[in-house]
């Protein structure tokens, strides 16, 4: 096999949806798995749909996801430029080849004439009229008009487009790596415009020409492009070029499985559909992104990898290198993949837990007010303890306040239910016990605390909740013995004494 070269070819018509990121990811994984190249090409032939900021967004989002580009937009390479509008002068010659070979023709029809044709066909009972091999004979084009007339029109500079001349009644076969053989009869295909009156190619022509010139070996893209594949295959044939392999990825579905996941689903159900935050330049509407919501890029891409692919084993946590190692198009399914937001959070939680206290301390350090003057070793221990109950770094910080400030409020329910008349006396005994201890490690605190309870025949359920309430102000949380060790003896004793005064 020639060198594997794949490309991600987005159009800058808005931010990248997570489906787009998944397409980029699968291309990247496939390329790396086969020691190939991953290219980024911008398909901006439809200049009317350009959205300012979208190009930069695509670059930034891929970089945040650590989907590294070997060649292409913003990354150089020998086969550029990699933005189709910058390649504009290169395409005409290819349209001319098709004209010369008789696989394409000039069409001079005005917008009114096209409308009229559609109306006529609708009246005749055709639900979705197309400019095709049947209709073309009655339209204004170089097939229906005389050679003289065509020459005249071209000489006088009449506006025209170039259309493909779709053969009649031929079967086009595509061997899709994911779907197997897809067979389409050309009678169901229309004479698509390849070259527009503004001198720009359409997506179809530019896409095929560029994939050929950029030596793309595999076209891996979303299912929505499957209907275009027969046309692309025909273009390769008409040019006498080798066709790349095709793989059309399954859709990402709404959580209930009913239809394609859209931005509206995210708004409605409260999850981002974009990798990073996006501000709509027209409306200034801000759409949240996974980055800003506190997700690790590794968790996000790990989750995306599973939307359509599976490794065939029970393993779910994969580093990017492991994904590269395990990925194959053979294990990408045809059926749409349901998006599961809870699973996305679960992935983040797994990545959070796998980080050491030191790494997490580094991450929350910036969130801590300067006045707190938190020592790094202490912070790392706090993170180690609190990470088990957190999904995001932010959660760790929020639940760690108790290590920096003594409680100002006490959980009302625990107070009401657990704080009894004898509680102050019991807690006083606890402070006395703690005051006399020299080894205040979690294990020792636990041991001494439990023997005090045993000696007095106090149940754990009677003392532990009020002990927690007094020290942390909360009704729940991680081990009180570990919390005690981290706070230190004096602080714990002082907090219990304050609580006795405030709550009795
Ligand atoms: N420009 C197309 C898009 O925006 C790319 C389709 C393809 O990969 O061929 O998705």
Coordinates of C-alpha atoms and ligand atoms in Angstrom, one line a residue:
X1 CA 0.0 0.0 0.0
X2 CA 1.2 3.5 -0.8
X3 CA 1.7 5.7 2.2
X4 CA -1.4 6.3 4.2
X5 CA -2.5 9.9 3.9
X6 CA -5.8 11.1 5.2
X7 CA -7.3 14.5 5.6
X8 CA -9.9 16.3 7.7
X9 CA -11.6 18.7 5.4
X10 CA -14.0 21.0 7.3
X11 CA -15.8 23.9 5.8
X12 CA -15.4 27.1 7.9
X13 CA -19.2 27.6 8.3
X14 CA -19.2 27.7 12.1
X15 CA -17.6 26.0 15.1
X16 CA -16.7 22.3 14.9
X17 CA -19.5 20.2 16.3
X18 CA -18.3 17.2 18.3
X19 CA -19.2 15.0 15.3
X20 CA -16.6 16.9 13.3
X21 CA -14.0 16.4 16.0
X22 CA -14.7 12.7 16.0
X23 CA -14.1 12.6 12.2
X24 CA -10.8 14.4 12.7
X25 CA -9.9 12.0 15.6
X26 CA -10.6 8.9 13.6
X27 CA -8.6 10.2 10.7
X28 CA -5.8 11.1 13.0
X29 CA -5.9 7.7 14.8
X30 CA -5.9 5.9 11.4
X31 CA -3.0 7.9 10.1
X32 CA -0.9 7.4 13.2
X33 CA -1.7 3.7 13.4
X34 CA -0.4 3.2 9.8
X35 CA 2.6 5.6 10.2
X36 CA 0.8 7.9 7.8
X37 CA 0.1 11.6 7.5
X38 CA -2.9 13.5 8.8
X39 CA -3.7 16.6 6.8
X40 CA -6.0 19.6 7.5
X41 CA -7.6 21.2 4.4
X42 CA -10.1 24.0 4.6
X43 CA -13.0 23.6 2.1
X44 CA -14.2 27.1 1.7
X45 CA -15.4 27.2 -1.9
X46 CA -18.8 28.4 -0.8
X47 CA -17.8 31.8 0.1
X48 CA -21.4 32.8 1.0
X49 CA -21.3 30.5 4.0
X50 CA -18.0 31.6 5.5
X51 CA -18.3 32.5 9.2
X52 CA -15.7 34.8 10.6
X53 CA -13.6 33.1 13.3
X54 CA -14.5 29.6 12.2
X55 CA -11.1 28.8 10.7
X56 CA -9.2 29.8 13.8
X57 CA -11.7 27.9 15.9
X58 CA -11.0 24.7 14.0
X59 CA -7.3 25.1 14.5
X60 CA -7.6 25.9 18.2
X61 CA -10.1 23.1 18.9
X62 CA -8.0 20.4 17.2
X63 CA -5.0 21.7 19.1
X64 CA -6.9 21.5 22.5
X65 CA -7.9 17.9 21.6
X66 CA -4.2 17.1 20.9
X67 CA -5.2 16.0 17.4
X68 CA -1.9 16.9 15.8
X69 CA -1.7 18.0 12.2
X70 CA 1.2 16.8 10.1
X71 CA 0.5 18.9 7.1
X72 CA -2.0 21.4 5.9
X73 CA -3.7 24.6 7.0
X74 CA -1.4 26.5 9.4
X75 CA 1.1 23.6 9.4
X76 CA 2.9 23.9 6.0
X77 CA 3.6 21.1 3.5
X78 CA 4.6 20.6 -0.1
X79 CA 1.2 20.2 -1.7
X80 CA -0.4 23.4 -0.6
X81 CA -2.0 25.8 -0.4
X82 CA -4.4 23.9 1.9
X83 CA -7.2 26.4 1.8
X84 CA -9.4 25.9 -1.3
X85 CA -10.0 29.6 -1.9
X86 CA -6.3 30.0 -2.2
X87 CA -6.2 27.3 -4.8
X88 CA -8.9 28.9 -6.9
X89 CA -6.8 29.3 -10.1
X90 CA -5.9 25.5 -10.1
X91 CA -9.4 24.1 -10.6
X92 CA -10.5 25.4 -14.0
X93 CA -8.0 23.2 -15.9
X94 CA -9.7 20.2 -14.4
X95 CA -13.2 21.3 -15.4
X96 CA -11.8 21.8 -18.9
X97 CA -10.5 18.2 -19.0
X98 CA -14.0 17.0 -18.2
X99 CA -15.4 19.3 -20.9
X100 CA -12.9 18.0 -23.4
X101 CA -13.6 14.4 -22.6
X102 CA -17.4 15.0 -22.9
X103 CA -18.0 14.3 -19.2
X104 CA -19.1 17.8 -18.5
X105 CA -21.0 20.6 -20.3
X106 CA -21.7 24.3 -20.1
X107 CA -25.1 25.3 -18.7
X108 CA -26.4 28.8 -19.3
X109 CA -29.7 28.5 -17.5
X110 CA -30.8 31.6 -15.5
X111 CA -32.2 31.3 -12.0
X112 CA -35.7 32.0 -13.5
X113 CA -35.3 29.2 -16.1
X114 CA -34.3 26.8 -13.4
X115 CA -37.3 27.8 -11.3
X116 CA -39.5 27.4 -14.2
X117 CA -38.2 23.9 -14.9
X118 CA -38.7 22.9 -11.3
X119 CA -42.2 24.2 -11.4
X120 CA -43.0 22.4 -14.6
X121 CA -41.7 19.1 -13.2
X122 CA -43.6 19.5 -10.0
X123 CA -46.8 20.1 -12.0
X124 CA -46.0 16.9 -13.9
X125 CA -45.9 15.0 -10.5
X126 CA -42.2 14.9 -9.9
X127 CA -41.8 15.6 -6.2
X128 CA -38.1 16.7 -6.2
X129 CA -37.1 17.8 -9.6
X130 CA -33.5 17.6 -10.6
X131 CA -31.3 18.8 -13.5
X132 CA -30.5 15.4 -14.9
X133 CA -30.0 13.3 -18.0
X134 CA -33.7 13.5 -18.8
X135 CA -34.2 17.2 -18.2
X136 CA -30.9 18.5 -19.6
X137 CA -32.2 18.2 -23.2
X138 CA -34.8 20.8 -22.6
X139 CA -32.5 23.3 -20.9
X140 CA -30.0 25.9 -22.1
X141 CA -26.7 24.0 -22.3
X142 CA -24.0 22.9 -24.6
X143 CA -25.7 19.6 -25.1
X144 CA -29.1 21.0 -26.2
X145 CA -27.8 24.1 -28.0
X146 CA -26.0 24.1 -31.3
X147 CA -22.2 24.4 -31.3
X148 CA -22.5 27.9 -32.9
X149 CA -24.9 29.1 -30.3
X150 CA -22.7 27.8 -27.5
X151 CA -19.7 29.6 -29.0
X152 CA -21.6 32.8 -29.4
X153 CA -22.8 32.7 -25.8
X154 CA -19.3 32.0 -24.5
X155 CA -17.8 34.7 -26.7
X156 CA -20.2 37.3 -25.5
X157 CA -19.5 36.4 -21.9
X158 CA -22.8 34.9 -20.9
X159 CA -22.8 33.6 -17.4
X160 CA -22.6 29.8 -17.1
X161 CA -21.8 26.9 -14.9
X162 CA -20.2 23.6 -15.8
X163 CA -22.2 20.5 -15.0
X164 CA -21.2 16.9 -14.9
X165 CA -22.8 14.8 -17.7
X166 CA -24.2 12.0 -15.6
X167 CA -24.2 8.7 -17.6
X168 CA -27.6 7.0 -18.1
X169 CA -28.5 3.9 -16.3
X170 CA -25.1 2.8 -15.0
X171 CA -24.4 1.2 -11.7
X172 CA -21.7 2.9 -9.6
X173 CA -20.2 0.6 -7.0
X174 CA -18.4 1.9 -4.0
X175 CA -16.6 -0.5 -1.6
X176 CA -17.0 1.4 1.7
X177 CA -14.7 0.1 4.4
X178 CA -17.4 0.4 7.0
X179 CA -20.5 -0.3 5.0
X180 CA -19.4 -2.8 2.4
X181 CA -20.6 -2.5 -1.2
X182 CA -22.9 0.5 -1.9
X183 CA -24.4 0.4 -5.3
X184 CA -26.2 3.4 -6.9
X185 CA -27.8 3.7 -10.3
X186 CA -26.8 6.9 -12.1
X187 CA -30.4 7.5 -13.1
X188 CA -30.9 8.5 -9.5
X189 CA -28.1 11.1 -9.7
X190 CA -28.3 14.6 -11.1
X191 CA -26.0 16.7 -13.2
X192 CA -24.3 18.4 -10.3
X193 CA -22.7 21.8 -10.9
X194 CA -18.9 21.3 -10.8
X195 CA -17.8 24.8 -11.6
X196 CA -19.7 27.9 -10.6
X197 CA -20.3 31.2 -12.5
X198 CA -18.1 33.0 -10.1
X199 CA -15.1 31.0 -11.2
X200 CA -15.0 28.8 -8.1
X201 CA -15.3 25.1 -8.2
X202 CA -18.1 23.5 -6.1
X203 CA -17.3 21.3 -3.2
X204 CA -17.4 18.1 -5.3
X205 CA -14.9 19.1 -7.9
X206 CA -12.5 20.8 -5.5
X207 CA -12.7 17.9 -3.1
X208 CA -11.9 15.2 -5.7
X209 CA -9.1 17.3 -7.3
X210 CA -7.5 18.1 -4.0
X211 CA -7.7 14.6 -2.6
X212 CA -5.9 13.5 -5.8
X213 CA -3.3 16.2 -5.8
X214 CA -2.7 15.8 -2.1
X215 CA -2.2 12.1 -2.6
X216 CA -5.0 11.1 -0.2
X217 CA -5.2 7.3 0.2
X218 CA -8.3 7.1 2.4
X219 CA -11.3 9.3 2.7
X220 CA -12.8 9.0 6.1
X221 CA -15.7 11.3 6.7
X222 CA -19.3 11.5 8.0
X223 CA -22.2 9.5 6.8
X224 CA -23.8 12.7 5.4
X225 CA -21.3 12.5 2.5
X226 CA -22.2 9.0 1.4
X227 CA -24.8 10.3 -1.1
X228 CA -22.0 12.3 -2.7
X229 CA -19.6 9.4 -3.0
X230 CA -21.0 7.9 -6.3
X231 CA -20.4 11.3 -8.0
X232 CA -16.9 11.4 -6.5
X233 CA -16.2 7.9 -7.7
X234 CA -17.3 8.8 -11.2
X235 CA -15.1 11.9 -11.2
X236 CA -12.1 9.8 -10.4
X237 CA -13.0 7.5 -13.2
X238 CA -13.5 10.4 -15.7
X239 CA -10.1 11.8 -14.8
X240 CA -8.5 8.4 -14.9
X241 CA -7.3 8.7 -11.4
X242 CA -7.0 6.1 -8.8
X243 CA -9.9 6.3 -6.3
X244 CA -9.0 6.5 -2.6
X245 CA -10.6 4.1 -0.2
X246 CA -13.8 5.3 1.4
X247 CA -15.1 5.0 4.9
X248 CA -18.3 6.8 5.9
X249 CA -18.6 7.1 9.7
X250 CA -21.9 6.5 11.5
X251 CA -23.9 9.4 12.8
X252 CA -23.8 10.6 16.4
X253 CA -27.3 10.4 17.7
X254 CA -29.3 12.2 20.3
X255 CA -29.2 10.6 23.7
X256 CA -32.6 8.9 23.1
X257 CA -31.4 7.6 19.7
X258 CA -34.0 9.6 17.8
X259 CA -32.1 11.4 15.1
X260 CA -28.8 13.2 14.7
X261 CA -27.4 15.1 17.7
X262 CA -27.7 18.8 17.2
X263 CA -26.8 22.0 19.0
X264 CA -30.4 22.3 20.1
X265 CA -30.2 19.0 21.9
X266 CA -27.3 20.3 23.9
X267 CA -29.1 23.5 24.7
X268 CA -32.2 21.5 25.7
X269 CA -30.5 18.9 27.8
X270 CA -27.7 21.0 29.2
X271 CA -24.5 19.7 27.6
X272 CA -22.0 21.3 25.2
X273 CA -21.8 20.1 21.6
X274 CA -18.7 22.1 20.9
X275 CA -15.2 21.2 22.0
X276 CA -14.4 24.7 23.1
X277 CA -16.5 27.8 23.7
X278 CA -17.9 29.6 20.7
X279 CA -19.2 33.1 20.3
X280 CA -21.5 33.5 17.4
X281 CA -20.0 36.6 15.6
X282 CA -23.5 37.7 14.4
X283 CA -25.6 37.3 17.5
X284 CA -22.8 37.3 20.2
X285 CA -24.5 34.2 21.6
X286 CA -22.0 32.2 23.6
X287 CA -22.1 28.4 23.4
X288 CA -20.3 26.5 26.1
X289 CA -17.5 24.1 25.3
X290 CA -16.1 21.0 27.0
X291 CA -12.8 22.8 27.7
X292 CA -14.6 25.7 29.6
X293 CA -16.9 23.2 31.4
X294 CA -13.8 21.7 33.0
X295 CA -13.2 18.6 30.9
X296 CA -9.8 17.2 30.2
X297 CA -9.1 17.0 26.5
X298 CA -8.0 13.3 27.0
X299 CA -11.4 12.5 28.6
X300 CA -13.2 14.2 25.8
X301 CA -11.3 12.4 23.0
X302 CA -11.5 9.1 24.8
X303 CA -15.3 9.5 25.0
X304 CA -15.5 10.6 21.3
X305 CA -13.4 7.5 20.2
X306 CA -16.1 5.3 21.7
X307 CA -18.9 7.0 19.7
X308 CA -18.9 4.6 16.8
X309 CA -15.8 2.5 17.5
X310 CA -15.1 -0.1 20.2
X311 CA -11.9 -2.1 21.0
X312 CA -13.7 -5.4 21.3
X313 CA -12.6 -5.7 24.9
X314 CA -13.9 -4.4 28.2
X315 CA -11.2 -1.7 28.4
X316 CA -12.7 1.8 28.3
X317 CA -9.9 4.1 29.3
X318 CA -7.4 4.7 26.5
X319 CA -4.7 7.2 26.2
X320 CA -4.2 8.7 22.8
X321 CA -1.3 6.3 22.2
X322 CA -3.4 3.4 23.2
X323 CA -6.2 4.5 20.9
X324 CA -3.7 4.7 18.0
X325 CA -2.5 1.2 18.9
X326 CA -6.0 -0.3 19.0
X327 CA -7.9 1.7 16.4
X328 CA -9.2 0.1 13.3
X329 CA -11.9 1.0 10.8
X330 CA -13.1 -2.6 10.9
X331 CA -14.3 -2.0 14.4
X332 CA -16.3 1.1 13.5
X333 CA -20.0 0.3 13.3
X334 CA -22.5 1.3 10.7
X335 CA -25.2 2.1 13.2
X336 CA -25.5 5.5 14.7
X337 CA -23.9 6.0 18.1
X338 CA -26.0 7.4 20.9
X339 CA -24.4 10.3 22.8
X340 CA -24.4 9.7 26.5
X341 CA -23.6 12.8 28.6
X342 CA -23.4 10.9 31.9
X343 CA -20.8 8.6 30.3
X344 CA -18.9 11.8 29.3
X345 CA -18.8 12.9 32.9
X346 CA -17.7 9.4 33.9
X347 CA -14.7 9.6 31.6
X348 CA -13.7 12.9 33.1
X349 CA -14.0 11.5 36.6
X350 CA -11.8 8.6 35.6
X351 CA -9.1 10.9 34.3
X352 CA -9.4 13.1 37.3
X353 CA -8.9 10.1 39.6
X354 CA -5.9 8.9 37.7
X355 CA -4.1 12.2 38.4
X356 CA -1.8 12.4 41.4
X357 CA -2.3 14.8 44.3
X358 CA 0.6 16.8 43.0
X359 CA -0.8 17.1 39.5
X360 CA -4.2 18.2 40.8
X361 CA -2.6 20.6 43.3
X362 CA -0.9 22.2 40.3
X363 CA -4.2 22.6 38.6
X364 CA -6.1 24.0 41.5
X365 CA -3.3 26.3 42.6
X366 CA -4.4 29.0 40.3
X367 CA -7.9 29.0 41.8
X368 CA -6.8 29.6 45.3
X369 CA -6.9 33.1 46.6
X370 CA -3.4 34.5 47.3
X371 CA -4.5 35.2 50.9
X372 CA -4.8 31.4 51.5
X373 CA -1.1 30.9 51.0
X374 CA -1.5 27.1 50.5
X375 CA 1.5 25.0 50.9
X376 CA 2.0 22.6 47.9
X377 CA 2.5 19.4 49.9
X378 CA -0.6 20.1 51.9
X379 CA -2.6 21.0 48.8
X380 CA -1.5 17.7 47.1
X381 CA -2.7 15.7 50.1
X382 CA -6.0 17.6 50.1
X383 CA -6.5 16.8 46.4
X384 CA -5.6 13.2 46.9
X385 CA -8.3 12.9 49.5
X386 CA -11.0 15.0 47.7
X387 CA -10.6 13.6 44.2
X388 CA -12.6 10.5 44.8
X389 CA -15.8 12.5 45.1
X390 CA -15.1 14.9 42.2
X391 CA -15.8 14.9 38.5
X392 CA -14.0 18.2 37.8
X393 CA -11.0 20.0 39.2
X394 CA -13.4 22.8 40.2
X395 CA -15.3 20.3 42.4
X396 CA -12.1 19.6 44.3
X397 CA -11.6 23.2 45.0
X398 CA -15.2 23.8 46.0
X399 CA -15.2 20.8 48.4
X400 CA -11.8 21.8 49.8
X401 CA -12.9 25.0 51.4
X402 CA -13.1 23.3 54.7
X403 CA -9.3 22.9 54.7
X404 CA -8.8 26.6 54.5
X405 CA -11.6 28.1 56.5
X406 CA -13.4 26.9 59.6
X407 CA -17.1 26.5 59.1
X408 CA -19.3 29.6 59.3
X409 CA -22.5 27.6 58.7
X410 CA -23.5 24.1 59.9
X411 CA -25.7 21.7 57.9
X412 CA -29.1 22.3 59.3
X413 CA -30.5 18.8 58.8
X414 CA -27.6 17.1 60.5
X415 CA -27.8 19.5 63.4
X416 CA -31.5 18.9 63.8
X417 CA -31.3 15.2 63.6
X418 CA -28.1 14.3 65.3
X419 CA -27.2 17.1 67.7
X420 CA -28.6 15.8 71.0
X421 CA -28.4 17.1 74.6
X422 CA -25.5 14.8 75.4
X423 CA -23.6 15.8 72.2
X424 CA -21.5 18.6 73.8
X425 CA -20.3 16.3 76.6
X426 CA -19.4 13.6 74.1
X427 CA -17.5 16.0 71.9
X428 CA -15.7 17.5 74.9
X429 CA -14.4 14.0 75.7
X430 CA -13.2 13.8 72.0
X431 CA -11.3 17.0 72.4
X432 CA -9.8 15.8 75.6
X433 CA -8.7 12.6 73.9
X434 CA -7.3 14.5 70.9
X435 CA -5.5 17.0 73.1
X436 CA -3.5 14.3 74.7
X437 CA -2.4 12.6 71.5
X438 CA 1.1 13.0 70.1
X439 CA 0.6 10.9 67.0
X440 CA -2.2 12.5 65.1
X441 CA -2.1 10.4 61.9
X442 CA -5.3 9.3 60.4
X443 CA -4.8 5.7 61.5
X444 CA -4.1 6.7 65.1
X445 CA -7.0 9.1 65.3
X446 CA -9.3 6.4 64.0
X447 CA -7.9 3.9 66.5
X448 CA -8.2 6.2 69.5
X449 CA -11.5 7.6 68.5
X450 CA -13.0 4.1 68.1
X451 CA -11.7 2.9 71.4
X452 CA -13.2 6.0 73.2
X453 CA -16.5 5.1 71.6
X454 CA -16.2 1.5 72.6
X455 CA -15.3 2.3 76.3
X456 CA -18.3 4.5 76.6
X457 CA -20.6 2.3 74.5
X458 CA -21.3 5.1 72.1
X459 CA -22.3 4.0 68.6
X460 CA -20.4 5.4 65.7
X461 CA -23.7 6.7 64.2
X462 CA -24.2 8.7 67.4
X463 CA -20.8 10.5 67.4
X464 CA -19.4 10.6 63.9
X465 CA -22.0 12.9 62.3
X466 CA -21.7 15.5 65.0
X467 CA -17.9 15.2 64.9
X468 CA -18.1 15.9 61.2
X469 CA -20.6 18.7 61.6
X470 CA -18.4 20.4 64.2
X471 CA -15.2 20.2 62.1
X472 CA -16.5 20.7 58.6
X473 CA -20.0 22.1 58.9
X474 CA -21.2 19.4 56.6
X475 CA -23.4 16.3 56.8
X476 CA -21.2 14.3 54.4
X477 CA -17.7 14.0 53.1
X478 CA -14.6 11.9 53.0
X479 CA -13.0 10.1 56.0
X480 CA -13.0 12.3 59.1
X481 CA -9.8 10.7 60.3
X482 CA -8.0 11.7 57.1
X483 CA -9.5 15.2 57.3
X484 CA -8.3 15.4 60.9
X485 CA -4.8 14.4 60.1
X486 CA -4.7 17.1 57.4
X487 CA -6.1 19.8 59.6
X488 CA -3.9 19.0 62.5
X489 CA -4.8 18.5 66.2
X490 CA -5.0 22.1 67.3
X491 CA -7.3 23.1 64.5
X492 CA -9.6 20.1 65.0
X493 CA -9.9 20.7 68.7
X494 CA -10.5 24.4 68.2
X495 CA -13.2 23.8 65.7
X496 CA -15.0 21.3 67.9
X497 CA -14.9 23.8 70.8
X498 CA -16.3 26.6 68.6
X499 CA -19.1 24.3 67.4
X500 CA -20.0 23.3 70.9
X501 CA -20.5 27.0 71.8
X502 CA -22.4 27.9 68.6
X503 CA -24.6 24.8 68.3
X504 CA -25.7 24.0 71.9
Ligands
LIG1 N1 -16.1 19.9 3.5 C1 -16.8 18.8 3.9 C2 -17.3 19.1 5.3 O1 -17.5 20.2 5.6 C3 -15.9 17.6 3.9 C4 -16.4 16.4 3.3 C5 -15.3 15.4 3.0 O2 -14.6 15.1 3.9 O3 -15.2 15.0 1.8 O4 -17.6 18.2 6.0

